[in-house]
mmCIF file of C-alpha atoms in Angstrom:
data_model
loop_
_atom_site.group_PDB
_atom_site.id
_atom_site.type_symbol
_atom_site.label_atom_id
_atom_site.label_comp_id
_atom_site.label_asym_id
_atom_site.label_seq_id
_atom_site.Cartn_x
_atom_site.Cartn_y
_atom_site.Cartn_z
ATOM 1 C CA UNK A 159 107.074 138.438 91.584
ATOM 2 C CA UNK A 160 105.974 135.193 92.734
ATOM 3 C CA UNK A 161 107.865 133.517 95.918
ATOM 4 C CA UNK A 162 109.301 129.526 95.529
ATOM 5 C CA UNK A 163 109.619 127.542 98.332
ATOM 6 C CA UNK A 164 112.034 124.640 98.196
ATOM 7 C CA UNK A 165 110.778 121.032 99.233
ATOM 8 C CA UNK A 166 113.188 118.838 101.326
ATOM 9 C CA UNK A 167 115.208 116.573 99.488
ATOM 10 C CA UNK A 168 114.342 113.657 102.012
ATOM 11 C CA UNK A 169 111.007 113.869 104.083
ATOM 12 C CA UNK A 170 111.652 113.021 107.733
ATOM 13 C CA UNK A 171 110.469 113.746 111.263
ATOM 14 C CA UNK A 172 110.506 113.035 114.798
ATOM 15 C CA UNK A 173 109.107 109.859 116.155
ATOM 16 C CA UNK A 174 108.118 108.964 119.274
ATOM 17 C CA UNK A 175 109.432 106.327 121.351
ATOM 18 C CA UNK A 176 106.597 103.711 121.522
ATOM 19 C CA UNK A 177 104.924 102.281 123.896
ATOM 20 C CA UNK A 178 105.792 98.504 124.224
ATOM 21 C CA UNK A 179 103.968 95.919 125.994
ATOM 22 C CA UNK A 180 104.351 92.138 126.874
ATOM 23 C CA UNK A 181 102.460 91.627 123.595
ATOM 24 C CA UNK A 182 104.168 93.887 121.006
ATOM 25 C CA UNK A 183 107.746 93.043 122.652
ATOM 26 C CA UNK A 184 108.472 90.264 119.953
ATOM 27 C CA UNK A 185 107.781 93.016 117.375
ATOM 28 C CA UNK A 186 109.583 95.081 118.687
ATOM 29 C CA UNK A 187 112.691 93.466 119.346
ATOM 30 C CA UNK A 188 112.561 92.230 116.082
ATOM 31 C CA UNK A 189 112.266 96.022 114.487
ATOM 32 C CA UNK A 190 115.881 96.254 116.477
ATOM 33 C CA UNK A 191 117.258 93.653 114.173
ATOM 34 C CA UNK A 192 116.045 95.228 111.488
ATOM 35 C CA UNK A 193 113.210 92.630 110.969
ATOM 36 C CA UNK A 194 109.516 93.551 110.375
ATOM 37 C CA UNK A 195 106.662 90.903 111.464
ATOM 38 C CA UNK A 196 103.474 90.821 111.340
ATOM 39 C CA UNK A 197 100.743 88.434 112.662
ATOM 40 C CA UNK A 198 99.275 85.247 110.949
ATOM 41 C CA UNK A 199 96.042 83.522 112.113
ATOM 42 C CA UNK A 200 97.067 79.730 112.226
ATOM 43 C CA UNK A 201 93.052 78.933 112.402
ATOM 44 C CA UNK A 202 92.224 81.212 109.206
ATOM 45 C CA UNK A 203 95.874 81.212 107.468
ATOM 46 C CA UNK A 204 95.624 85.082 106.972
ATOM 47 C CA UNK A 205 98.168 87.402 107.458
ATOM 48 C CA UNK A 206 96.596 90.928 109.238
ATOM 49 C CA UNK A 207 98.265 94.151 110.660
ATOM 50 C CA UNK A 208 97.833 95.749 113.154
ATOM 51 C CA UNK A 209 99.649 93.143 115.460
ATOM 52 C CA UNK A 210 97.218 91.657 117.972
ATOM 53 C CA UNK A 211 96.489 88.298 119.853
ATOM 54 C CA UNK A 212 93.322 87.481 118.125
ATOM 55 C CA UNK A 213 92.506 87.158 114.734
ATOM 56 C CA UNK A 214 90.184 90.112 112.866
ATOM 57 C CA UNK A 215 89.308 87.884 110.502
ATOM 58 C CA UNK A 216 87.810 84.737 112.322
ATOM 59 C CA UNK A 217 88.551 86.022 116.227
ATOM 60 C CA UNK A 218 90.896 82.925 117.148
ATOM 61 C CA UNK A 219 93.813 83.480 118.924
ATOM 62 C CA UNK A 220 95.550 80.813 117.294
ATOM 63 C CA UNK A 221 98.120 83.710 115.755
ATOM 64 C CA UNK A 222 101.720 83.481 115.388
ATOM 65 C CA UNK A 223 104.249 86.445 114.395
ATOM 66 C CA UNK A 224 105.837 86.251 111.246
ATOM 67 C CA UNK A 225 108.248 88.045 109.209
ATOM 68 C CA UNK A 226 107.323 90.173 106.334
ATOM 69 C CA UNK A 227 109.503 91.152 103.603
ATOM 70 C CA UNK A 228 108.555 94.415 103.811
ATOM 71 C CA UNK A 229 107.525 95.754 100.637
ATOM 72 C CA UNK A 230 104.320 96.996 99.046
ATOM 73 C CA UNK A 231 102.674 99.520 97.382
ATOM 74 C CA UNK A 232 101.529 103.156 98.283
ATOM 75 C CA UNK A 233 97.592 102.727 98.797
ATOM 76 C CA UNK A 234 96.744 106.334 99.725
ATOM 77 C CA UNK A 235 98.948 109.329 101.245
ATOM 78 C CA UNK A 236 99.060 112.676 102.566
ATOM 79 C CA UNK A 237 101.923 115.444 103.302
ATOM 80 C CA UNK A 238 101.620 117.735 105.607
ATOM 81 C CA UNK A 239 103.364 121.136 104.832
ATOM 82 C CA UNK A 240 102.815 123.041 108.157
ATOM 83 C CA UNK A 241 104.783 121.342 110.890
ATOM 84 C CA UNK A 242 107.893 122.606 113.447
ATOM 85 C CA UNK A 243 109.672 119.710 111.286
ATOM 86 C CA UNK A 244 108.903 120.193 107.883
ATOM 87 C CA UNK A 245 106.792 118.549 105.683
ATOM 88 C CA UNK A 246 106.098 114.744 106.437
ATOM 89 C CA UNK A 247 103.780 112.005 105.162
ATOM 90 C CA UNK A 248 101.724 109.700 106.217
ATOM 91 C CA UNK A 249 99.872 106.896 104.626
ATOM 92 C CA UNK A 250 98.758 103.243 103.780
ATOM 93 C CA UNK A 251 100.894 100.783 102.135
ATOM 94 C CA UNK A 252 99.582 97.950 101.172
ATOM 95 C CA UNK A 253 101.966 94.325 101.999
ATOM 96 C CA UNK A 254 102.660 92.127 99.086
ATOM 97 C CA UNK A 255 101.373 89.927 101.508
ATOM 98 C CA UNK A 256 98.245 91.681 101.900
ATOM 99 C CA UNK A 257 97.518 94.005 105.315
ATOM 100 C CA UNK A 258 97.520 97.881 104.811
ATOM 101 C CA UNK A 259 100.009 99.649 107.217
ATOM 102 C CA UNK A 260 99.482 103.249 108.358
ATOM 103 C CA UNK A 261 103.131 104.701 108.080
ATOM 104 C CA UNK A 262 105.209 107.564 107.472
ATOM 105 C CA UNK A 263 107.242 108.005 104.274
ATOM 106 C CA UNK A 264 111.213 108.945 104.546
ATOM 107 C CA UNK A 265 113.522 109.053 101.907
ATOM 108 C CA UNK A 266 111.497 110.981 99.468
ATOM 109 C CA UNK A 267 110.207 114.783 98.043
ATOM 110 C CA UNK A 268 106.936 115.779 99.364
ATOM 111 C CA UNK A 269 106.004 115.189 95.614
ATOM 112 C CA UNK A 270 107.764 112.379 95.115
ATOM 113 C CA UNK A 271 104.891 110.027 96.422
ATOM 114 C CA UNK A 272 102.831 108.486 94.065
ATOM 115 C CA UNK A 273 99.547 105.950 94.701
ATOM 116 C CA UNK A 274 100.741 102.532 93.272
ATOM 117 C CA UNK A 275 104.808 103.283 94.042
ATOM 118 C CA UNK A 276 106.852 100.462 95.215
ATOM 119 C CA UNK A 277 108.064 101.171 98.835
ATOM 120 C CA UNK A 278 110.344 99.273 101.342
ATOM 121 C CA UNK A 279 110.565 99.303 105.049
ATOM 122 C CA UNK A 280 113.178 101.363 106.786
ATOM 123 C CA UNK A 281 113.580 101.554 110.491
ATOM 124 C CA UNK A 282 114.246 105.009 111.990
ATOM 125 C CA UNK A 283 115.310 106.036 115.369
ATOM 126 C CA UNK A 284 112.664 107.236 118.181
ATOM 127 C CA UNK A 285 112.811 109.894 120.442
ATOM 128 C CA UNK A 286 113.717 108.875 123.448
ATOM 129 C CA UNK A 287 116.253 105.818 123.496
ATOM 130 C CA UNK A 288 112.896 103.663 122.314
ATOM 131 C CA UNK A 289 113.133 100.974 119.738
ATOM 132 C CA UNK A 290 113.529 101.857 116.081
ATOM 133 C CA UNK A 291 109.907 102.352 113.931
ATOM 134 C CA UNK A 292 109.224 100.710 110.934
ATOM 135 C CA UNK A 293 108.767 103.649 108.128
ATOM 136 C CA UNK A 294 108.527 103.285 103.944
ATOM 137 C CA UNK A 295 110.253 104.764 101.510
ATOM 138 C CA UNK A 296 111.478 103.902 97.891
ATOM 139 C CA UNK A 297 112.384 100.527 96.689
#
C-alpha cells in the first residue's frame, strides 16, 4: 500500500521583515500602498531590478523609481517540500517590462507552477511589524 501526501491548496510562508535603508525607503513605502516600483536609468532608458542608485546597464546614476504593473511570466522555479512551513517556491519572473525578479510564489499548488504562467504581484505581511513583500502568484 502506497502512502499519498496531500499538497497545500495555497503555497505560503513566513517572511522576514526587511531590512530598509535610506535608499530602498521609496520602495518600500510604496509596497505599503500596494504599489510595486522598480528603477529606470534616465541616461540608458532601461528599466532593471534589483533596485539600486546606479545603472547595471551603463553605470549612471541618473535612475529614477518607477511603477511597474506588476505582471510577468514564470522564468524558472523551484518548491521546496522539506520546510517547518510547508512547501514554498521560489523563482524568477520575468516583468512585461523586462527585469527578472527572484520571488516567492503564493496563491498556488506546489504543482501548480508552470515556466511561461502569467503571474501578478501580491504583497504579503512580514514577520515582524516590517513592510509588506512583494510575492507572485496567478493572474
Amino acid at each position: 500500500m502506497s502512502e499519498t501526501t496531500e499538497s497545500p491548496a495555497n503555497m505560503t510562508r513566513p517572511i522576514p521583515s526587511p531590512a530598509v535603508t535610506i535608499e530602498s525607503q521609496p520602495f518600500w513605502e510604496a509596497a505599503k500602498e500596494g504599489r510595486f516600483l522598480i528603477k529606470r536609468c534616465t541616461a540608458c532608458d532601461r528599466p532593471f531590478w534589483y533596485p539600486r542608485a546606479v545603472c547595471p546597464f551603463c553605470l549612471s546614476s541618473e535612475t529614477e523609481w518607477v511603477e511597474s504593473k506588476g505582471e510577468g511570466v514564470i522564468y524558472t522555479y523551484s518548491v521546496m517540500h522539506r520546510s517547518p512551513s510547508g512547501p514554498y517556491a521560489i523563482g524568477y519572473v520575468t516583468l512585461d517590462e523586462g527585469p527578472a525578479v527572484l520571488t516567492n510564489f503564493v496563491d498556488v499548488a506546489p504543482d501548480g507552477l508552470s515556466i511561461g504562467m502569467r503571474v501578478k504581484v501580491r504583497f504579503q505581511e512580514t514577520e515582524g511589524g516590517g513592510p509588506p513583500a512583494p510575492v507572485f502568484g496567478p493572474a
